[in-house]
Tab-separated table of C-alpha atoms in Angstrom:
chain	number	residue	atom	x	y	z
A	1	MET	CA	-0.087	-0.052	0.021
A	2	GLY	CA	1.355	3.411	-0.874
A	3	ARG	CA	2.053	6.174	1.417
A	4	GLN	CA	-0.679	8.466	2.153
A	5	ARG	CA	-0.913	12.199	2.880
A	6	LEU	CA	-2.678	12.407	6.141
A	7	SER	CA	-3.866	15.969	6.018
A	8	ALA	CA	-6.763	16.363	8.696
A	9	ARG	CA	-9.781	17.774	7.075
A	10	LEU	CA	-12.081	17.810	10.051
A	11	SER	CA	-11.870	19.504	13.482
A	12	ALA	CA	-13.458	18.768	16.632
A	13	ARG	CA	-15.781	21.841	16.388
A	14	ARG	CA	-16.699	20.831	12.897
A	15	VAL	CA	-17.512	17.180	13.905
A	16	GLU	CA	-19.809	18.828	16.780
A	17	THR	CA	-21.633	21.131	14.737
A	18	ILE	CA	-21.955	19.618	11.234
A	19	ARG	CA	-25.547	18.313	10.832
A	20	LYS	CA	-26.143	17.969	6.849
A	21	PRO	CA	-26.386	14.323	6.031
A	22	GLY	CA	-23.310	12.935	3.989
A	23	THR	CA	-19.775	11.221	4.347
A	24	TYR	CA	-16.945	13.618	5.118
A	25	ALA	CA	-13.292	12.828	4.840
A	26	ASP	CA	-10.549	13.400	7.512
A	27	GLY	CA	-7.875	11.862	5.276
A	28	GLY	CA	-5.992	8.573	5.887
A	29	ASN	CA	-9.016	6.354	5.177
A	30	LEU	CA	-11.003	7.859	7.991
A	31	TYR	CA	-14.568	9.473	7.453
A	32	LEU	CA	-17.353	11.025	9.361
A	33	ARG	CA	-20.703	9.570	8.265
A	34	VAL	CA	-23.775	11.787	9.334
A	35	GLN	CA	-27.247	10.325	8.750
A	36	ALA	CA	-30.818	11.733	9.588
A	37	ARG	CA	-33.420	9.594	10.716
A	38	ASN	CA	-36.976	10.670	12.166
A	39	GLY	CA	-35.768	14.220	12.671
A	40	ARG	CA	-32.662	12.843	14.404
A	41	VAL	CA	-29.040	13.155	13.569
A	42	SER	CA	-26.551	10.463	14.114
A	43	LYS	CA	-22.653	10.626	13.474
A	44	SER	CA	-20.422	7.668	13.300
A	45	TRP	CA	-16.664	6.849	12.172
A	46	VAL	CA	-16.045	4.701	9.052
A	47	PHE	CA	-12.614	3.276	7.995
A	48	ARG	CA	-12.458	2.543	4.134
A	49	TRP	CA	-9.727	0.955	1.993
A	50	ALA	CA	-9.601	-0.717	-1.411
A	51	ARG	CA	-8.285	-3.917	-1.999
A	52	ASP	CA	-8.432	-5.717	-5.808
A	53	GLY	CA	-10.527	-3.092	-7.047
A	54	LYS	CA	-13.198	-3.165	-4.232
A	55	VAL	CA	-14.012	-0.775	-1.760
A	56	PHE	CA	-14.369	-1.981	1.683
A	57	GLU	CA	-15.421	-0.233	5.096
A	58	ARG	CA	-15.860	-0.893	8.699
A	59	GLY	CA	-17.723	1.210	11.429
A	60	LEU	CA	-15.421	2.582	14.208
A	61	GLY	CA	-18.222	3.603	16.408
A	62	ALA	CA	-20.385	6.809	17.238
A	63	VAL	CA	-18.789	10.294	17.742
A	64	ASP	CA	-20.142	10.817	21.142
A	65	VAL	CA	-18.372	7.406	22.329
A	66	ARG	CA	-15.168	8.006	20.355
A	67	SER	CA	-13.554	11.305	19.819
A	68	LEU	CA	-11.848	12.332	16.573
A	69	ALA	CA	-8.472	12.049	18.019
A	70	GLU	CA	-9.437	8.638	19.170
A	71	ALA	CA	-10.770	7.635	15.752
A	72	ARG	CA	-7.794	8.983	14.138
A	73	GLN	CA	-5.699	6.626	16.364
A	74	VAL	CA	-7.586	3.617	15.599
A	75	ALA	CA	-7.560	4.575	11.785
A	76	ALA	CA	-3.646	4.828	12.131
A	77	GLU	CA	-3.534	1.415	13.539
A	78	LEU	CA	-5.584	0.032	10.767
A	79	ARG	CA	-3.487	1.845	8.032
A	80	LYS	CA	-0.345	0.173	9.555
A	81	ALA	CA	-2.026	-3.197	9.582
A	82	LEU	CA	-2.998	-2.778	5.454
A	83	PHE	CA	0.702	-1.754	5.122
A	84	HIS	CA	1.859	-5.106	6.428
A	85	GLY	CA	-0.720	-6.944	4.225
A	86	GLN	CA	-3.149	-7.705	7.254
A	87	SER	CA	-6.702	-7.445	7.251
A	88	PRO	CA	-8.139	-4.576	9.453
A	89	ASP	CA	-10.829	-6.961	10.578
A	90	GLU	CA	-8.091	-9.122	12.034
A	91	LEU	CA	-6.897	-5.936	14.074
A	92	LEU	CA	-10.646	-4.967	15.049
A	93	GLN	CA	-11.247	-8.718	16.408
A	94	ARG	CA	-7.831	-8.488	18.411
A	95	ARG	CA	-8.863	-5.142	19.701
A	96	ARG	CA	-12.015	-6.702	21.012
A	97	ARG	CA	-10.290	-9.838	22.674
A	98	LYS	CA	-8.525	-10.020	25.901
A	99	ASN	CA	-6.100	-6.985	25.508
A	100	LYS	CA	-9.222	-4.574	25.841
A	101	THR	CA	-8.618	-1.640	28.152
A	102	PHE	CA	-10.943	-0.263	30.701
A	103	SER	CA	-11.613	2.706	28.236
A	104	GLU	CA	-12.529	0.302	25.694
A	105	CYS	CA	-14.663	-1.859	27.696
A	106	ALA	CA	-16.271	1.324	28.682
A	107	LEU	CA	-17.312	2.508	25.426
A	108	GLU	CA	-18.396	-1.059	24.590
A	109	LEU	CA	-20.553	-1.066	27.359
A	110	ILE	CA	-21.982	2.526	26.512
A	111	GLU	CA	-22.555	1.505	23.057
A	112	SER	CA	-24.444	-1.879	24.084
A	113	LYS	CA	-26.745	0.023	26.515
A	114	ARG	CA	-27.326	2.681	23.960
A	115	PRO	CA	-30.671	0.988	22.335
A	116	GLY	CA	-32.342	0.799	25.960
A	117	TRP	CA	-31.776	4.433	27.106
A	118	LYS	CA	-34.489	6.913	26.238
A	119	THR	CA	-32.156	9.781	25.236
A	120	LYS	CA	-28.885	10.380	23.826
A	121	ASN	CA	-28.077	12.492	26.935
A	122	LYS	CA	-27.406	9.390	28.879
A	123	VAL	CA	-24.730	8.395	26.211
A	124	ARG	CA	-23.372	11.610	26.799
A	125	GLN	CA	-23.348	11.928	30.528
A	126	TRP	CA	-21.793	8.205	30.705
A	127	THR	CA	-19.047	8.985	28.320
A	128	GLN	CA	-18.285	12.517	29.881
A	129	THR	CA	-18.157	11.282	33.287
A	130	LEU	CA	-15.881	8.219	32.672
A	131	ARG	CA	-13.598	10.303	30.114
A	132	ASP	CA	-13.193	13.218	32.614
A	133	TYR	CA	-12.426	11.436	35.701
A	134	ALA	CA	-11.975	7.706	35.222
A	135	PHE	CA	-9.892	7.443	31.816
A	136	PRO	CA	-6.888	9.530	32.886
A	137	VAL	CA	-6.150	7.015	35.681
A	138	LEU	CA	-7.869	3.777	34.460
A	139	GLY	CA	-8.276	4.322	30.870
A	140	ASN	CA	-5.152	2.284	29.592
A	141	LYS	CA	-5.225	-0.421	32.416
A	142	ALA	CA	-6.529	-4.035	31.441
A	143	PRO	CA	-9.980	-4.406	33.430
A	144	ALA	CA	-8.155	-7.264	35.494
A	145	GLU	CA	-5.509	-4.691	36.693
A	146	VAL	CA	-7.876	-2.305	38.184
A	147	THR	CA	-7.596	-2.363	42.002
A	148	THR	CA	-9.419	-0.511	44.767
A	149	ASN	CA	-6.354	1.929	45.114
A	150	ASP	CA	-6.947	2.972	41.567
A	151	VAL	CA	-10.484	3.525	42.040
A	152	LEU	CA	-9.753	5.572	45.093
A	153	ALA	CA	-7.356	7.643	43.037
A	154	VAL	CA	-10.083	8.608	40.775
A	155	LEU	CA	-12.615	9.268	43.799
A	156	LYS	CA	-10.896	10.638	46.431
A	157	PRO	CA	-10.222	14.137	44.507
A	158	ILE	CA	-13.936	14.518	44.052
A	159	TRP	CA	-15.559	12.635	46.653
A	160	THR	CA	-16.209	15.798	48.935
A	161	THR	CA	-15.860	18.441	46.586
A	162	LYS	CA	-18.272	17.164	44.002
A	163	PRO	CA	-20.207	14.459	45.715
A	164	SER	CA	-23.022	13.755	43.326
A	165	THR	CA	-20.549	13.560	40.495
A	166	ALA	CA	-18.308	11.211	42.464
A	167	GLN	CA	-21.387	9.005	42.973
A	168	TYR	CA	-21.985	8.802	39.184
A	169	VAL	CA	-18.541	8.068	38.490
A	170	ARG	CA	-18.277	5.368	41.130
A	171	ASP	CA	-21.657	3.501	39.654
A	172	ARG	CA	-20.171	3.842	36.154
A	173	ILE	CA	-16.619	2.410	37.039
A	174	ALA	CA	-18.329	-0.468	38.908
A	175	ALA	CA	-20.666	-1.362	35.926
A	176	VAL	CA	-17.628	-1.236	33.518
A	177	LEU	CA	-15.854	-3.655	35.765
A	178	ASP	CA	-18.687	-5.780	36.182
A	179	TYR	CA	-19.372	-5.627	32.323
A	180	ALA	CA	-15.680	-6.895	31.875
A	181	ALA	CA	-16.104	-9.625	34.429
A	182	VAL	CA	-19.260	-10.890	32.266
A	183	ILE	CA	-17.188	-11.047	29.159
A	184	GLY	CA	-14.356	-12.865	30.948
A	185	LEU	CA	-11.648	-9.987	31.451
A	186	ARG	CA	-11.578	-9.987	35.136
A	187	GLN	CA	-12.834	-12.341	37.828
A	188	LYS	CA	-16.419	-12.157	38.643
A	189	GLY	CA	-17.615	-11.211	42.204
A	190	ASP	CA	-14.579	-9.213	42.773
A	191	ASN	CA	-15.279	-5.381	42.110
A	192	PRO	CA	-12.973	-3.026	43.520
A	193	ALA	CA	-15.527	-0.029	42.769
A	194	GLN	CA	-18.155	-1.547	44.896
A	195	TRP	CA	-19.287	0.371	48.000
A	196	LYS	CA	-20.170	-2.511	50.467
A	197	GLY	CA	-17.027	-3.826	51.958
A	198	LYS	CA	-14.645	-2.116	49.991
A	199	LEU	CA	-14.975	1.627	49.182
A	200	GLU	CA	-17.112	2.257	52.281
A	201	LEU	CA	-14.043	1.261	54.445
A	202	ALA	CA	-11.980	3.996	52.820
A	203	LEU	CA	-14.315	6.887	52.198
A	204	PRO	CA	-16.929	8.799	54.158
A	205	SER	CA	-20.564	8.057	53.812
A	206	PRO	CA	-22.061	10.015	50.739
A	207	ARG	CA	-25.019	10.987	53.132
A	208	LYS	CA	-22.509	12.490	55.484
A	209	VAL	CA	-20.801	14.377	52.899
A	210	ARG	CA	-24.001	15.680	51.733
A	211	PRO	CA	-27.220	14.655	53.204
A	212	VAL	CA	-30.089	13.859	50.617
A	213	VAL	CA	-31.993	16.788	49.666
A	214	HIS	CA	-35.770	16.215	48.821
A	215	PHE	CA	-37.643	18.224	46.546
A	216	ALA	CA	-39.230	21.259	48.299
A	217	ALA	CA	-43.024	20.863	48.432
A	218	ALA	CA	-45.805	22.979	49.403
A	219	ASP	CA	-47.980	21.966	52.092
A	220	TRP	CA	-50.984	20.450	50.931
A	221	LYS	CA	-53.065	22.713	52.645
A	222	GLU	CA	-51.457	25.747	50.677
A	223	VAL	CA	-52.055	23.939	47.328
A	224	PRO	CA	-55.677	25.717	46.662
A	225	ALA	CA	-54.320	29.035	47.348
A	226	LEU	CA	-51.268	28.438	45.014
A	227	TYR	CA	-53.438	27.169	42.275
A	228	SER	CA	-55.863	30.195	42.592
A	229	CYS	CA	-52.829	32.582	42.256
A	230	LEU	CA	-51.756	30.820	39.137
A	231	SER	CA	-55.209	30.815	37.536
A	232	GLU	CA	-54.888	34.492	37.665
A	233	LYS	CA	-51.500	34.327	35.650
A	234	PRO	CA	-52.084	34.650	31.776
A	235	GLY	CA	-50.151	32.283	29.511
A	236	ILE	CA	-49.448	28.752	28.528
A	237	PRO	CA	-46.691	28.101	31.413
A	238	SER	CA	-49.611	28.901	33.915
A	239	LEU	CA	-51.953	26.560	32.338
A	240	CYS	CA	-49.338	24.091	32.230
A	241	LEU	CA	-48.500	24.433	36.036
A	242	GLN	CA	-52.203	23.870	36.711
A	243	PHE	CA	-52.350	20.761	34.695
A	244	ILE	CA	-49.350	19.410	36.490
A	245	ILE	CA	-51.120	20.203	39.749
A	246	LEU	CA	-54.385	18.473	38.942
A	247	THR	CA	-52.705	15.490	37.511
A	248	ALA	CA	-49.766	14.993	39.868
A	249	VAL	CA	-47.486	14.089	36.953
A	250	ARG	CA	-43.716	15.160	36.654
A	251	SER	CA	-42.994	18.425	34.908
A	252	ASN	CA	-41.513	16.644	31.492
A	253	GLU	CA	-44.566	14.462	31.297
A	254	ALA	CA	-46.850	17.746	31.037
A	255	ARG	CA	-44.471	19.640	28.930
A	256	GLY	CA	-44.083	16.784	26.339
A	257	ALA	CA	-47.792	16.095	26.168
A	258	SER	CA	-49.198	15.840	22.732
A	259	TRP	CA	-52.876	15.704	21.549
A	260	GLN	CA	-52.439	12.245	20.309
A	261	GLU	CA	-52.060	11.235	23.976
A	262	ILE	CA	-55.406	12.641	24.839
A	263	ASP	CA	-59.046	10.964	24.636
A	264	LEU	CA	-61.203	13.815	25.800
A	265	ASN	CA	-64.341	11.857	25.066
A	266	ASP	CA	-63.380	9.292	27.781
A	267	ALA	CA	-61.295	12.078	29.673
A	268	VAL	CA	-58.102	9.811	29.790
A	269	TRP	CA	-54.366	10.920	29.067
A	270	THR	CA	-52.456	7.957	27.912
A	271	ILE	CA	-48.661	8.721	28.322
A	272	PRO	CA	-46.443	6.026	26.227
A	273	ALA	CA	-43.802	4.176	27.970
A	274	GLN	CA	-40.954	5.820	26.219
A	275	ARG	CA	-41.880	9.167	28.040
A	276	MET	CA	-42.349	7.557	31.676
A	277	LYS	CA	-39.589	7.401	33.944
A	278	ASN	CA	-40.401	3.576	34.550
A	279	GLY	CA	-40.639	2.596	31.187
A	280	ARG	CA	-44.469	1.726	31.206
A	281	THR	CA	-47.447	3.038	29.531
A	282	HIS	CA	-49.477	5.325	31.975
A	283	LYS	CA	-53.149	5.877	32.050
A	284	ILE	CA	-54.405	8.988	33.835
A	285	PRO	CA	-58.005	9.568	34.671
A	286	LEU	CA	-58.720	13.455	33.984
A	287	SER	CA	-60.985	15.229	36.211
A	288	PRO	CA	-63.696	17.506	34.611
A	289	VAL	CA	-61.288	20.340	35.641
A	290	ALA	CA	-58.402	19.040	33.955
A	291	VAL	CA	-60.780	18.444	30.742
A	292	ASP	CA	-62.123	21.810	30.629
A	293	LEU	CA	-58.302	23.278	31.104
A	294	LEU	CA	-57.413	21.147	27.874
A	295	MET	CA	-60.176	22.486	25.935
A	296	SER	CA	-59.374	26.138	26.734
A	297	VAL	CA	-55.700	25.583	25.727
A	298	GLN	CA	-56.519	24.389	22.359
A	299	PRO	CA	-56.615	27.560	20.390
A	300	TRP	CA	-53.031	28.460	21.692
A	301	SER	CA	-51.683	24.811	21.403
A	302	SER	CA	-49.270	23.338	18.588
A	303	ASP	CA	-50.196	20.821	16.286
A	304	SER	CA	-48.752	18.478	18.391
A	305	LEU	CA	-47.576	19.902	21.943
A	306	ILE	CA	-50.454	20.901	23.997
A	307	PHE	CA	-48.288	23.204	26.018
A	308	PRO	CA	-45.700	24.378	23.670
A	309	GLY	CA	-42.736	26.765	24.471
A	310	ALA	CA	-41.592	29.702	22.253
A	311	PRO	CA	-41.421	29.498	19.505
A	312	LYS	CA	-43.538	26.093	19.267
A	313	GLY	CA	-40.853	24.044	20.840
A	314	THR	CA	-41.068	22.063	24.279
A	315	MET	CA	-41.431	24.277	27.123
A	316	SER	CA	-38.444	24.149	29.551
A	317	GLY	CA	-38.671	23.117	33.002
A	318	ALA	CA	-37.041	26.610	33.852
A	319	THR	CA	-39.818	28.279	32.533
A	320	LEU	CA	-42.199	26.645	34.858
A	321	LEU	CA	-40.003	26.824	37.930
A	322	LYS	CA	-39.587	30.856	37.423
A	323	LEU	CA	-43.330	31.298	37.250
A	324	LEU	CA	-43.918	29.039	40.371
A	325	ARG	CA	-41.528	31.079	42.307
A	326	THR	CA	-43.324	34.203	41.672
A	327	VAL	CA	-46.231	32.874	43.772
A	328	ALA	CA	-44.491	30.280	45.918
A	329	PRO	CA	-40.622	31.195	46.543
A	330	GLY	CA	-39.720	27.989	48.438
A	331	ALA	CA	-41.573	25.369	46.177
A	332	THR	CA	-40.487	23.316	43.261
A	333	VAL	CA	-42.854	21.995	40.567
A	334	HIS	CA	-41.853	18.268	41.354
A	335	GLY	CA	-42.767	19.083	44.950
A	336	PHE	CA	-46.735	18.829	43.988
A	337	ARG	CA	-46.186	15.314	43.642
A	338	SER	CA	-45.469	15.052	47.241
A	339	SER	CA	-48.279	17.563	48.218
A	340	PHE	CA	-50.661	15.287	46.253
A	341	ARG	CA	-49.190	12.348	47.931
A	342	VAL	CA	-49.453	13.538	51.715
A	343	TRP	CA	-53.056	14.809	50.888
A	344	ALA	CA	-54.428	11.257	49.850
A	345	GLU	CA	-52.820	9.875	52.916
A	346	GLU	CA	-54.722	12.625	55.186
A	347	HIS	CA	-57.870	11.966	53.389
A	348	GLY	CA	-58.028	7.939	53.835
A	349	TYR	CA	-57.112	7.028	50.225
A	350	ALA	CA	-55.339	3.505	50.042
A	351	SER	CA	-51.668	3.769	49.439
A	352	SER	CA	-51.788	1.386	46.626
A	353	VAL	CA	-54.108	3.825	45.014
A	354	ALA	CA	-52.125	6.755	45.475
A	355	GLU	CA	-49.161	5.089	44.646
A	356	ALA	CA	-50.976	3.943	41.213
A	357	ALA	CA	-51.633	7.561	40.255
A	358	LEU	CA	-48.113	8.495	40.734
A	359	ALA	CA	-46.946	5.703	38.532
A	360	HIS	CA	-44.465	4.486	41.169
A	361	THR	CA	-43.263	1.074	40.805
A	362	ASN	CA	-44.187	-1.236	43.732
A	363	THR	CA	-40.659	-2.517	45.023
A	364	ASN	CA	-42.413	-5.053	47.471
A	365	ALA	CA	-42.115	-7.931	45.376
A	366	THR	CA	-44.845	-9.759	47.012
A	367	GLU	CA	-47.363	-6.965	46.860
A	368	ALA	CA	-46.409	-6.152	43.182
A	369	ALA	CA	-47.174	-10.132	42.519
A	370	TYR	CA	-50.625	-9.852	43.678
A	371	GLN	CA	-51.255	-6.131	42.583
A	372	ARG	CA	-51.865	-6.522	38.992
A	373	SER	CA	-54.727	-3.868	38.403
A	374	ASP	CA	-53.744	-0.334	37.719
A	375	LEU	CA	-56.846	0.449	39.962
A	376	PHE	CA	-58.363	2.777	37.288
A	377	ALA	CA	-61.628	3.467	38.715
A	378	ARG	CA	-60.281	3.991	42.037
A	379	ARG	CA	-57.858	6.576	40.724
A	380	ARG	CA	-60.703	8.337	38.849
A	381	GLU	CA	-62.351	9.062	42.077
A	382	LEU	CA	-59.107	10.084	43.576
A	383	MET	CA	-58.037	12.363	40.845
A	384	ASP	CA	-61.624	14.013	40.825
A	385	ALA	CA	-61.658	14.492	44.517
A	386	TRP	CA	-58.202	16.136	44.329
A	387	ALA	CA	-59.123	18.360	41.651
A	388	ALA	CA	-62.353	19.500	43.748
A	389	PHE	CA	-59.930	19.998	46.836
A	390	VAL	CA	-57.199	22.048	44.553
A	391	THR	CA	-59.841	24.316	42.770
A	392	GLY	CA	-62.514	24.491	45.705
A	393	HIS	CA	-65.122	23.924	42.991
A	394	ALA	CA	-64.476	27.757	42.160
A	395	THR	CA	-65.067	28.750	38.214
A	396	GLN	CA	-61.726	29.082	36.819
A	397	ARG	CA	-60.873	31.865	34.357
A	398	LEU	CA	-59.281	29.339	31.854
A	399	ALA	CA	-60.008	31.437	28.535
A	400	ALA	CA	-58.887	34.423	30.102
A	401	ALA	CA	-55.649	32.996	31.112
A	402	ALA	CA	-55.062	31.403	27.846
A	403	GLY	CA	-55.820	34.543	26.187
A	404	GLY	CA	-52.825	36.310	27.626
A	405	SER	CA	-49.169	36.208	26.396
A	406	HIS	CA	-47.259	32.836	26.665
A	407	GLY	CA	-45.622	34.315	29.547
A	408	GLN	CA	-42.258	33.149	28.082
């Protein structure tokens, strides 16, 4: 194979920003492939070579799990193999065998989990935390060589200064090493990143570093007054907040709600599994007040989103929080779920009904085995009673509220 001119035609910035579908040469047999499917853009690396008049190519992974510099390094190894008459496939297979490094195992694990993750943010979060904190210490080590002292070298600098990040890093290191054990690259059951019996002996408890802080919730007795204040606020964000209170859903579930999910005739909102935290379809009985609110907002909705942001995109969570803070400085949007749960408990509703209304997963295996119903009829009674309590049966000025500005 002749010597090639390895002039870099891509930059990290261009790789990040380019969105037009196509195949872009970087030089030295390396290409960036950009594809658009269902409105989403995906980018991956491709290595191409010619032999006996035929062109071959092999994928080298997505850009969010292998950087431009890393892709160039792999391409350089493959070019060297070609120069010596070897097949790139042989080299790629060797890289996948016993000589895998911790970073290679991590990227492979991320790639294998990708189809099961709801958003590409999960890929970015895993990749970024491991690259920033774990790879500098563990990246080039074989998984079998990683020790508890190695893991401590990663965690100690951030354990007290960035406790939340440190927990994510520890969890992800442990997951990578467990994966390495599954594919035979280290002994099973011996994970130096596990907390119990290992790291707990060398690091302070995360709860002592920073106690768990729950979402601030308004007292359930204050919710009707807050709801009344919100009903005086014009704009789509106010109506979205009112809808969240009435249905006791998470902020993102309401902000992403579409008309295709709503059955106004039967007063049912069906949230598909891919939009739910627990990955299960959730049917919500809509109270008469909630149905009236939805009907009032129709003229200002987009073709798909019920509560669009500006311009016609998904409304941000920050928009709702900013509005809520004008009437309840110490409350959070998520906290209304807690207000609802306490109200239900105080008013004698069965825990199973309230938990089903919140789409919580029953962690008691025995109870879950017997509780196969979604308790829909009883949940409708609960949601109607909650709406009556929240609104005080007062007539809401919904049309006037919607008729104002979007409040963005």
